[in-house]
GROMACS .gro file of C-alpha atoms in nm:
model
  293
    1MET     CA    1  12.361 -10.687  -0.429
    2LEU     CA    2  12.240 -10.347  -0.522
    3ARG     CA    3  12.586 -10.202  -0.427
    4LEU     CA    4  12.763 -10.450  -0.626
    5LEU     CA    5  12.542 -10.365  -0.929
    6TYR     CA    6  12.637 -10.008  -0.864
    7ILE     CA    7  12.990 -10.087  -0.884
    8LEU     CA    8  12.957 -10.284  -1.223
    9THR     CA    9  12.786  -9.977  -1.371
   10LEU     CA   10  13.096  -9.768  -1.333
   11ASP     CA   11  13.350  -9.774  -1.623
   12LEU     CA   12  13.708  -9.847  -1.534
   13LYS     CA   13  13.808  -9.495  -1.589
   14GLU     CA   14  13.529  -9.368  -1.348
   15LEU     CA   15  13.625  -9.626  -1.083
   16SER     CA   16  13.998  -9.557  -1.106
   17CYS     CA   17  13.912  -9.179  -1.044
   18VAL     CA   18  13.773  -9.297  -0.702
   19LEU     CA   19  14.015  -9.580  -0.624
   20THR     CA   20  14.363  -9.593  -0.763
   21VAL     CA   21  14.645  -9.834  -0.696
   22MET     CA   22  14.974  -9.661  -0.783
   23ASN     CA   23  15.224  -9.937  -0.713
   24THR     CA   24  15.279 -10.268  -0.525
   25THR     CA   25  15.630 -10.343  -0.407
   26PHE     CA   26  15.809 -10.641  -0.247
   27ASP     CA   27  16.105 -10.633  -0.001
   28ASP     CA   28  16.264 -10.995   0.036
   29PHE     CA   29  16.506 -11.007   0.328
   30THR     CA   30  16.702 -10.716   0.188
   31PRO     CA   31  17.021 -10.629   0.408
   32CYS     CA   32  17.074 -10.270   0.509
   33TRP     CA   33  16.714 -10.203   0.410
   34ARG     CA   34  16.586  -9.852   0.541
   35ASN     CA   35  16.329  -9.589   0.446
   36ARG     CA   36  16.435  -9.240   0.539
   37LEU     CA   37  16.195  -9.031   0.722
   38VAL     CA   38  15.942  -8.871   0.468
   39GLN     CA   39  15.580  -8.765   0.458
   40VAL     CA   40  15.401  -9.028   0.260
   41GLU     CA   41  15.225  -8.902  -0.059
   42SER     CA   42  14.966  -9.179  -0.071
   43ASN     CA   43  14.782  -9.436   0.152
   44ILE     CA   44  14.988  -9.757   0.206
   45PHE     CA   45  14.888 -10.111   0.312
   46VAL     CA   46  15.193 -10.302   0.419
   47LEU     CA   47  15.175 -10.679   0.493
   48ILE     CA   48  15.455 -10.836   0.678
   49THR     CA   49  15.502 -11.187   0.569
   50ALA     CA   50  15.831 -11.290   0.756
   51GLY     CA   51  16.071 -11.142   1.024
   52ARG     CA   52  16.047 -10.803   1.196
   53LEU     CA   53  16.116 -10.424   1.118
   54HIS     CA   54  16.096 -10.113   1.307
   55TYR     CA   55  15.874  -9.810   1.215
   56ARG     CA   56  15.854  -9.472   1.346
   57LEU     CA   57  15.511  -9.318   1.241
   58ASN     CA   58  15.449  -8.955   1.332
   59GLY     CA   59  15.699  -9.000   1.593
   60GLU     CA   60  15.551  -9.317   1.755
   61PRO     CA   61  15.783  -9.623   1.739
   62TYR     CA   62  15.630  -9.957   1.639
   63THR     CA   63  15.788 -10.301   1.564
   64ALA     CA   64  15.604 -10.478   1.285
   65GLN     CA   65  15.623 -10.857   1.253
   66LYS     CA   66  15.490 -11.147   1.058
   67GLY     CA   67  15.122 -11.144   1.025
   68ASP     CA   68  15.092 -10.764   1.074
   69LEU     CA   69  14.889 -10.560   0.826
   70LEU     CA   70  14.985 -10.198   0.862
   71PHE     CA   71  14.768  -9.910   0.724
   72ILE     CA   72  14.966  -9.583   0.673
   73PRO     CA   73  14.750  -9.296   0.566
   74LYS     CA   74  14.870  -9.029   0.345
   75GLY     CA   75  15.054  -8.748   0.516
   76THR     CA   76  15.208  -8.975   0.791
   77LEU     CA   77  15.557  -8.894   0.868
   78ARG     CA   78  15.713  -9.242   0.821
   79GLU     CA   79  16.058  -9.379   0.886
   80ALA     CA   80  16.140  -9.764   0.884
   81TYR     CA   81  16.449  -9.987   0.900
   82ASN     CA   82  16.550 -10.350   0.971
   83ALA     CA   83  16.563 -10.493   1.310
   84ALA     CA   84  16.909 -10.548   1.444
   85ASP     CA   85  16.880 -10.927   1.475
   86THR     CA   86  16.671 -11.034   1.180
   87LEU     CA   87  16.583 -10.933   0.808
   88HIS     CA   88  16.220 -10.916   0.706
   89GLN     CA   89  15.989 -10.983   0.403
   90LYS     CA   90  15.683 -10.749   0.311
   91TYR     CA   91  15.459 -10.622   0.037
   92ALA     CA   92  15.338 -10.268   0.023
   93VAL     CA   93  15.051 -10.141  -0.184
   94PHE     CA   94  15.028  -9.754  -0.260
   95PHE     CA   95  14.690  -9.639  -0.335
   96SER     CA   96  14.433  -9.332  -0.311
   97GLY     CA   97  14.067  -9.309  -0.284
   98THR     CA   98  13.803  -9.547  -0.144
   99LEU     CA   99  13.546  -9.791  -0.282
  100PRO     CA  100  13.216  -9.607  -0.383
  101GLY     CA  101  12.899  -9.754  -0.234
  102PHE     CA  102  13.072  -9.957   0.047
  103GLU     CA  103  13.140  -9.855   0.415
  104LEU     CA  104  13.508  -9.931   0.481
  105PRO     CA  105  13.622  -9.741   0.780
  106PHE     CA  106  13.970  -9.880   0.757
  107LEU     CA  107  14.024  -9.685   0.436
  108ILE     CA  108  13.952  -9.339   0.584
  109ARG     CA  109  14.150  -9.352   0.903
  110SER     CA  110  14.364  -9.044   0.970
  111ARG     CA  111  14.605  -9.230   1.199
  112TYR     CA  112  14.815  -9.542   1.136
  113HIS     CA  113  14.659  -9.862   1.233
  114VAL     CA  114  14.782 -10.237   1.285
  115GLN     CA  115  14.574 -10.528   1.224
  116SER     CA  116  14.681 -10.890   1.260
  117VAL     CA  117  14.579 -11.108   0.981
  118GLU     CA  118  14.517 -11.479   1.027
  119PRO     CA  119  14.532 -11.700   0.835
  120LEU     CA  120  14.811 -11.518   0.646
  121ASP     CA  121  14.858 -11.715   0.331
  122PRO     CA  122  14.535 -11.580   0.142
  123PHE     CA  123  14.645 -11.221   0.208
  124LYS     CA  124  15.006 -11.302   0.095
  125ALA     CA  125  14.888 -11.468  -0.228
  126CYS     CA  126  14.680 -11.160  -0.298
  127PHE     CA  127  14.945 -10.923  -0.239
  128HIS     CA  128  15.207 -11.132  -0.433
  129SER     CA  129  14.966 -11.140  -0.734
  130MET     CA  130  14.933 -10.752  -0.718
  131TYR     CA  131  15.309 -10.730  -0.706
  132ARG     CA  132  15.343 -10.938  -1.031
  133CYS     CA  133  15.077 -10.716  -1.195
  134SER     CA  134  15.268 -10.407  -1.094
  135LEU     CA  135  15.581 -10.523  -1.276
  136ASP     CA  136  15.391 -10.520  -1.607
  137ARG     CA  137  15.258 -10.173  -1.686
  138SER     CA  138  15.017 -10.284  -1.961
  139GLU     CA  139  14.647 -10.173  -1.920
  140GLY     CA  140  14.534 -10.542  -1.863
  141SER     CA  141  14.776 -10.580  -1.572
  142ARG     CA  142  14.668 -10.239  -1.427
  143ILE     CA  143  14.299 -10.357  -1.440
  144MET     CA  144  14.399 -10.687  -1.276
  145GLN     CA  145  14.596 -10.503  -1.005
  146LEU     CA  146  14.293 -10.282  -0.931
  147GLY     CA  147  14.080 -10.600  -0.918
  148LEU     CA  148  14.309 -10.787  -0.685
  149PHE     CA  149  14.305 -10.480  -0.448
  150ILE     CA  150  13.926 -10.471  -0.439
  151GLN     CA  151  13.938 -10.836  -0.360
  152PHE     CA  152  14.170 -10.774  -0.078
  153LEU     CA  153  13.948 -10.507   0.051
  154GLY     CA  154  13.666 -10.767   0.042
  155MET     CA  155  13.893 -11.027   0.236
  156LEU     CA  156  13.983 -10.771   0.486
  157ASP     CA  157  13.639 -10.651   0.554
  158ARG     CA  158  13.512 -11.001   0.584
  159ARG     CA  159  13.806 -11.098   0.814
  160LEU     CA  160  13.727 -10.787   1.047
  161LYS     CA  161  13.359 -10.885   1.085
  162ALA     CA  162  13.409 -11.255   1.115
  163PRO     CA  163  13.331 -11.428   1.426
  164PRO     CA  164  13.633 -11.607   1.613
  165LEU     CA  165  13.695 -11.964   1.511
  166PRO     CA  166  13.565 -12.203   1.782
  167LYS     CA  167  13.847 -12.347   2.001
  168ARG     CA  168  13.750 -12.715   1.900
  169LYS     CA  169  13.807 -12.623   1.525
  170LYS     CA  170  14.132 -12.455   1.615
  171ILE     CA  171  14.260 -12.786   1.794
  172PHE     CA  172  14.147 -13.002   1.497
  173ALA     CA  173  14.331 -12.762   1.248
  174ALA     CA  174  14.642 -12.770   1.459
  175HIS     CA  175  14.632 -13.149   1.477
  176ILE     CA  176  14.612 -13.173   1.107
  177GLU     CA  177  14.890 -12.907   1.046
  178ASP     CA  178  15.126 -13.114   1.290
  179TYR     CA  179  15.042 -13.426   1.113
  180ILE     CA  180  15.132 -13.287   0.766
  181ALA     CA  181  15.445 -13.120   0.892
  182ALA     CA  182  15.563 -13.459   1.015
  183HIS     CA  183  15.470 -13.645   0.686
  184TYR     CA  184  15.476 -13.377   0.412
  185ARG     CA  185  15.718 -13.588   0.203
  186GLU     CA  186  15.457 -13.865   0.176
  187SER     CA  187  15.122 -13.887  -0.004
  188ILE     CA  188  14.858 -13.776   0.243
  189PRO     CA  189  14.501 -13.870   0.118
  190LEU     CA  190  14.224 -13.650   0.269
  191ALA     CA  191  14.064 -13.951   0.412
  192GLN     CA  192  14.368 -14.016   0.622
  193LEU     CA  193  14.336 -13.673   0.769
  194ALA     CA  194  13.957 -13.721   0.829
  195ARG     CA  195  14.023 -14.030   1.015
  196LEU     CA  196  14.294 -13.837   1.232
  197ILE     CA  197  13.996 -13.607   1.379
  198GLY     CA  198  13.706 -13.856   1.349
  199ARG     CA  199  13.522 -13.637   1.084
  200SER     CA  200  13.422 -13.682   0.721
  201PRO     CA  201  13.661 -13.578   0.436
  202ASN     CA  202  13.434 -13.303   0.331
  203TYR     CA  203  13.417 -13.156   0.701
  204THR     CA  204  13.782 -13.200   0.735
  205LEU     CA  205  13.851 -13.011   0.418
  206ALA     CA  206  13.617 -12.723   0.500
  207LEU     CA  207  13.736 -12.699   0.856
  208PHE     CA  208  14.101 -12.671   0.760
  209LYS     CA  209  14.042 -12.421   0.483
  210GLU     CA  210  13.829 -12.203   0.727
  211ALA     CA  211  14.105 -12.230   0.981
  212THR     CA  212  14.421 -12.174   0.765
  213GLY     CA  213  14.278 -12.024   0.427
  214VAL     CA  214  14.424 -12.302   0.223
  215THR     CA  215  14.350 -12.663   0.171
  216PRO     CA  216  14.565 -12.957   0.329
  217LEU     CA  217  14.726 -13.017  -0.014
  218ASP     CA  218  14.820 -12.654  -0.052
  219PHE     CA  219  14.971 -12.657   0.301
  220GLN     CA  220  15.154 -12.970   0.217
  221ILE     CA  221  15.293 -12.829  -0.113
  222ARG     CA  222  15.411 -12.513   0.068
  223LEU     CA  223  15.590 -12.719   0.333
  224ARG     CA  224  15.764 -12.914   0.034
  225LEU     CA  225  15.851 -12.588  -0.138
  226LYS     CA  226  16.006 -12.426   0.185
  227ALA     CA  227  16.216 -12.746   0.234
  228ALA     CA  228  16.312 -12.725  -0.125
  229LYS     CA  229  16.420 -12.358  -0.108
  230ASP     CA  230  16.632 -12.446   0.198
  231LEU     CA  231  16.807 -12.749   0.015
  232LEU     CA  232  16.872 -12.548  -0.298
  233GLU     CA  233  17.015 -12.258  -0.096
  234ASN     CA  234  17.225 -12.455   0.158
  235THR     CA  235  17.318 -12.787  -0.009
  236SER     CA  236  17.485 -12.895  -0.353
  237MET     CA  237  17.209 -13.180  -0.417
  238SER     CA  238  17.086 -13.173  -0.783
  239VAL     CA  239  16.729 -13.081  -0.862
  240SER     CA  240  16.628 -13.435  -0.932
  241ALA     CA  241  16.775 -13.555  -0.594
  242ILE     CA  242  16.585 -13.274  -0.403
  243ALA     CA  243  16.268 -13.372  -0.598
  244ASP     CA  244  16.320 -13.747  -0.491
  245GLU     CA  245  16.407 -13.624  -0.114
  246LEU     CA  246  16.077 -13.440  -0.107
  247GLY     CA  247  15.842 -13.719  -0.236
  248TYR     CA  248  15.809 -13.620  -0.589
  249CYS     CA  249  15.857 -13.934  -0.813
  250ASP     CA  250  15.890 -13.705  -1.130
  251SER     CA  251  16.168 -13.424  -1.117
  252SER     CA  252  15.991 -13.248  -1.425
  253TYR     CA  253  15.667 -13.223  -1.218
  254PHE     CA  254  15.868 -13.077  -0.921
  255ASN     CA  255  16.018 -12.809  -1.159
  256LYS     CA  256  15.685 -12.725  -1.281
  257ALA     CA  257  15.530 -12.707  -0.922
  258PHE     CA  258  15.817 -12.499  -0.791
  259THR     CA  259  15.815 -12.259  -1.090
  260ARG     CA  260  15.437 -12.214  -1.070
  261HIS     CA  261  15.440 -12.127  -0.683
  262VAL     CA  262  15.764 -11.958  -0.655
  263GLY     CA  263  15.783 -11.774  -0.995
  264LEU     CA  264  16.125 -11.906  -1.071
  265SER     CA  265  16.271 -12.251  -1.174
  266PRO     CA  266  16.473 -12.434  -0.913
  267ALA     CA  267  16.781 -12.360  -1.098
  268ALA     CA  268  16.718 -11.995  -1.131
  269PHE     CA  269  16.612 -11.980  -0.753
  270ARG     CA  270  16.955 -12.134  -0.670
  271ALA     CA  271  17.141 -11.896  -0.896
  272ARG     CA  272  16.971 -11.610  -0.719
  273VAL     CA  273  17.064 -11.707  -0.372
  274SER     CA  274  17.397 -11.854  -0.438
  275PRO     CA  275  17.702 -11.610  -0.463
  276GLY     CA  276  17.894 -11.839  -0.671
  277ALA     CA  277  17.644 -11.894  -0.943
  278GLU     CA  278  17.732 -11.920  -1.300
  279PRO     CA  279  17.676 -11.593  -1.501
  280GLY     CA  280  17.441 -11.766  -1.733
  281GLU     CA  281  17.212 -11.868  -1.450
  282SER     CA  282  17.204 -11.531  -1.272
  283TRP     CA  283  16.864 -11.384  -1.152
  284HIS     CA  284  16.659 -11.207  -1.405
  285GLY     CA  285  16.321 -11.265  -1.247
  286ASP     CA  286  16.037 -11.050  -1.118
  287GLU     CA  287  16.118 -10.989  -0.761
  288MET     CA  288  16.332 -10.676  -0.761
  289HIS     CA  289  16.357 -10.486  -0.433
  290ARG     CA  290  16.223 -10.148  -0.424
  291PRO     CA  291  16.259  -9.981  -0.077
  292TRP     CA  292  15.937  -9.770  -0.092
  293GLY     CA  293  15.722  -9.971   0.191
   0.00000   0.00000   0.00000
């Protein structure tokens, strides 16, 4: 508590002198992606959210994959490129300094380090929010990006010090995941999931969130949106037909949900991934690919 009060007594300029976030980037399945060999000029956290890619760090090869959190310290000789058989998706945060008043050994390593983060979704959401803040260079967005980075450090510290999830809870969570994956187009009341594992709704909700980092409803929404992206990219179904296919009784609600979670409307997402999109629907959104991570 005293350490938190110490942080709160620092004004923004004083804190930013100690901990600075320079940029957050996003690479989204970019063909021919490559980082040439350079000595990096800042510390970097890289979160791999899909696929694989190859790194060479101070001459050592490493294949990074989904769920890996890579810490690359300033001064590291880094080269990176796509794997031969798959593309990748990742976020990278460039920063310097540390957080005063806290012991965070993972910020002062002199050698690169890999940590598997599970559940991945909370970390991915935090990195995505940092990325969106980085697109707006206003002072307010810079403050938010710094706050989100501090939140990430807290999440990581808690993750590293947390005891492993008991096997029985993992089994329950996996059972719920499998059920939702098989029925995500339907309405799934929490009480129904609770009956599935023979526990109370409150216990079921807490257990699932502890195991996965998200609520059962959030997990269901993400499965629906994943299916929606696939249908938008690979079929000519209308947006209203896709909404109906995925269990949304109101296509306008589907539009709002898709836009809120993806950052694009369904039509804009289809225009982005479809080579034959009309010029008026071309992609003008946030997720530019800057190959710095």
